[in-house]
Structure formats: structure tokens, C-alpha cells
PDB file of C-alpha atoms in Angstrom:
ATOM      1  CA  MET W   1       6.940  -1.945 -12.669  1.00  0.00           C
ATOM      2  CA  LEU W   2       4.795  -0.219  -9.887  1.00  0.00           C
ATOM      3  CA  ASN W   3       6.051   0.910  -6.980  1.00  0.00           C
ATOM      4  CA  ILE W   4       3.779  -0.079  -3.754  1.00  0.00           C
ATOM      5  CA  LEU W   5       4.894   1.213  -0.094  1.00  0.00           C
ATOM      6  CA  MET W   6       3.621   0.067   3.248  1.00  0.00           C
ATOM      7  CA  VAL W   7       3.624   2.461   5.461  1.00  0.00           C
ATOM      8  CA  CYS W   8       3.132   2.547   9.498  1.00  0.00           C
ATOM      9  CA  GLY W   9       4.066   4.835  12.540  1.00  0.00           C
ATOM     10  CA  ALA W  10       7.662   3.508  12.899  1.00  0.00           C
ATOM     11  CA  GLY W  11       8.264   1.711   9.644  1.00  0.00           C
ATOM     12  CA  LEU W  12       8.905  -1.719  11.168  1.00  0.00           C
ATOM     13  CA  GLY W  13       6.660  -4.318  12.513  1.00  0.00           C
ATOM     14  CA  SER W  14       3.135  -3.443  10.962  1.00  0.00           C
ATOM     15  CA  SER W  15       4.148  -2.104   7.704  1.00  0.00           C
ATOM     16  CA  PHE W  16       6.386  -5.113   7.351  1.00  0.00           C
ATOM     17  CA  ALA W  17       3.635  -7.564   8.227  1.00  0.00           C
ATOM     18  CA  CYS W  18       1.215  -5.734   5.723  1.00  0.00           C
ATOM     19  CA  GLN W  19       4.157  -5.817   2.769  1.00  0.00           C
ATOM     20  CA  MET W  20       3.902  -9.493   3.256  1.00  0.00           C
ATOM     21  CA  SER W  21       0.152  -9.959   2.828  1.00  0.00           C
ATOM     22  CA  VAL W  22       0.296  -7.501  -0.235  1.00  0.00           C
ATOM     23  CA  GLU W  23       2.846  -9.644  -1.471  1.00  0.00           C
ATOM     24  CA  SER W  24       0.752 -12.914  -1.332  1.00  0.00           C
ATOM     25  CA  VAL W  25      -2.229 -10.844  -2.693  1.00  0.00           C
ATOM     26  CA  LEU W  26      -0.171  -9.980  -5.530  1.00  0.00           C
ATOM     27  CA  GLN W  27       1.475 -13.423  -6.322  1.00  0.00           C
ATOM     28  CA  ASP W  28      -2.337 -14.798  -6.274  1.00  0.00           C
ATOM     29  CA  LEU W  29      -3.156 -12.161  -8.764  1.00  0.00           C
ATOM     30  CA  GLY W  30      -0.278 -12.756 -10.984  1.00  0.00           C
ATOM     31  CA  VAL W  31       0.998  -9.036 -10.747  1.00  0.00           C
ATOM     32  CA  GLU W  32       4.544  -7.847 -10.222  1.00  0.00           C
ATOM     33  CA  ALA W  33       5.416  -5.287  -8.168  1.00  0.00           C
ATOM     34  CA  LYS W  34       8.322  -3.340  -6.126  1.00  0.00           C
ATOM     35  CA  LEU W  35       7.355  -3.528  -2.478  1.00  0.00           C
ATOM     36  CA  ASP W  36       8.732  -1.418   0.429  1.00  0.00           C
ATOM     37  CA  HIS W  37       7.836  -0.335   3.704  1.00  0.00           C
ATOM     38  CA  CYS W  38       8.630   2.863   6.176  1.00  0.00           C
ATOM     39  CA  ASP W  39       7.672   5.227   8.172  1.00  0.00           C
ATOM     40  CA  ILE W  40       5.211   8.118   7.440  1.00  0.00           C
ATOM     41  CA  SER W  41       7.864  10.963   7.385  1.00  0.00           C
ATOM     42  CA  SER W  42      10.048   8.897   5.182  1.00  0.00           C
ATOM     43  CA  ALA W  43       7.086   7.926   2.829  1.00  0.00           C
ATOM     44  CA  ALA W  44       7.158  11.622   1.649  1.00  0.00           C
ATOM     45  CA  GLY W  45      10.613  11.431   0.310  1.00  0.00           C
ATOM     46  CA  MET W  46       9.988   8.071  -1.293  1.00  0.00           C
ATOM     47  CA  ARG W  47       8.684   7.192  -4.709  1.00  0.00           C
ATOM     48  CA  ALA W  48       5.665   5.219  -4.699  1.00  0.00           C
ATOM     49  CA  ASP W  49       3.050   4.570  -7.032  1.00  0.00           C
ATOM     50  CA  ILE W  50       0.515   3.316  -4.396  1.00  0.00           C
ATOM     51  CA  ILE W  51       0.663   3.620  -0.604  1.00  0.00           C
ATOM     52  CA  ILE W  52      -0.921   1.173   1.931  1.00  0.00           C
ATOM     53  CA  SER W  53      -1.536   2.018   5.211  1.00  0.00           C
ATOM     54  CA  GLY W  54      -3.633   1.647   8.429  1.00  0.00           C
ATOM     55  CA  LYS W  55      -7.005   3.702   8.383  1.00  0.00           C
ATOM     56  CA  ASN W  56      -5.625   5.135  11.821  1.00  0.00           C
ATOM     57  CA  PHE W  57      -2.952   6.934  10.053  1.00  0.00           C
ATOM     58  CA  GLU W  58      -4.943   8.671   7.316  1.00  0.00           C
ATOM     59  CA  PRO W  59      -5.232  12.011   9.259  1.00  0.00           C
ATOM     60  CA  GLN W  60      -1.462  11.960   9.271  1.00  0.00           C
ATOM     61  CA  PHE W  61      -0.971  11.696   5.489  1.00  0.00           C
ATOM     62  CA  LYS W  62      -2.833  15.039   4.903  1.00  0.00           C
ATOM     63  CA  GLN W  63       0.462  17.016   6.468  1.00  0.00           C
ATOM     64  CA  TYR W  64       2.412  15.508   3.505  1.00  0.00           C
ATOM     65  CA  SER W  65       2.138  16.301  -0.096  1.00  0.00           C
ATOM     66  CA  ILE W  66       2.430  12.790  -1.431  1.00  0.00           C
ATOM     67  CA  ASP W  67       1.589  12.404  -5.254  1.00  0.00           C
ATOM     68  CA  ALA W  68       0.544   8.411  -4.865  1.00  0.00           C
ATOM     69  CA  GLU W  69      -2.826   6.431  -4.652  1.00  0.00           C
ATOM     70  CA  LYS W  70      -3.447   6.003  -1.257  1.00  0.00           C
ATOM     71  CA  ILE W  71      -4.849   2.655   0.371  1.00  0.00           C
ATOM     72  CA  PHE W  72      -6.081   3.042   3.913  1.00  0.00           C
ATOM     73  CA  LEU W  73      -7.116  -0.484   5.697  1.00  0.00           C
ATOM     74  CA  ASN W  74      -8.913  -1.444   8.849  1.00  0.00           C
ATOM     75  CA  ARG W  75      -7.118  -4.589   9.312  1.00  0.00           C
ATOM     76  CA  LEU W  76      -3.136  -4.624   7.730  1.00  0.00           C
ATOM     77  CA  ILE W  77      -3.001  -8.210   6.945  1.00  0.00           C
ATOM     78  CA  ASP W  78      -6.450  -8.954   6.010  1.00  0.00           C
ATOM     79  CA  LYS W  79      -5.767 -10.574   2.505  1.00  0.00           C
ATOM     80  CA  ALA W  80      -9.668  -9.973   1.599  1.00  0.00           C
ATOM     81  CA  GLU W  81      -9.446  -6.585   2.321  1.00  0.00           C
ATOM     82  CA  ILE W  82      -6.507  -5.713   0.776  1.00  0.00           C
ATOM     83  CA  LYS W  83      -7.466  -7.301  -2.780  1.00  0.00           C
ATOM     84  CA  GLU W  84     -10.720  -5.650  -2.532  1.00  0.00           C
ATOM     85  CA  LYS W  85      -9.296  -2.529  -2.271  1.00  0.00           C
ATOM     86  CA  LEU W  86      -6.118  -3.037  -4.273  1.00  0.00           C
ATOM     87  CA  VAL W  87      -7.863  -4.298  -7.366  1.00  0.00           C
ATOM     88  CA  PRO W  88      -9.630  -1.207  -8.478  1.00  0.00           C
ATOM     89  CA  VAL W  89      -6.540   0.765  -7.699  1.00  0.00           C
ATOM     90  CA  LEU W  90      -4.341  -1.570  -9.992  1.00  0.00           C
ATOM     91  CA  ARG W  91      -6.655  -1.418 -12.855  1.00  0.00           C
ATOM     92  CA  LYS W  92      -6.192   2.590 -12.728  1.00  0.00           C
ATOM     93  CA  PHE W  93      -2.687   1.734 -13.402  1.00  0.00           C
ATOM     94  CA  ASN W  94      -3.762  -0.340 -16.431  1.00  0.00           C
ATOM     95  CA  VAL W  95      -2.640  -3.549 -14.569  1.00  0.00           C
ATOM     96  CA  GLU W  96      -4.353  -6.822 -15.700  1.00  0.00           C
ATOM     97  CA  VAL W  97      -5.862  -8.484 -12.741  1.00  0.00           C
TER      98      VAL W  97
END
């Protein structure tokens, strides 16, 4: 099962809101995954296949060596943007969508 991690600055509000939107998109797609959320510094120590974060955090990820597919969103809870960016990444993992 895929591990998808939503990441924001504090690991609380926006990453949790994003997690709920991702959960809804995955449900619509019929895809099962393990979802979690955290702050950027904790993300480096967690095992994730896919990391979803805000575009504003993209430069900060360059400080960490994280071996996961990364998706950066302009709007963390925009289900259309999540679906548009997540589907091609899911296909890389051979997930049927």
C-alpha cells in the first residue's frame, strides 16, 4: 500500500486539511493508501512514497534528502488540482486510476 505524506510548516492545520482533500480524491478514484501529515523537518525521517506539500515549501525540501515523489500544490485543498497532479504520480507506481 502506498504511503502518502502531506507536509506543511508546523505539521498541523494546512497539512491536515490537505490530507482530508487527498483522502476524498483517492476515495473518488477507488485508490487505497496510507495517509499521514507532518512538518517538513519530520518528513525526512518518515517513510513516504509520495509527499504532497504547498508550492511555497518547495525550496525548503532542497535542504533534505528525501527519496519520495513530491507534488507541490498551489492550493492545498483544491481537489481538482490534487487529482490533476496526483494521478500521473499514482500511475508511476502502477496504481490503476
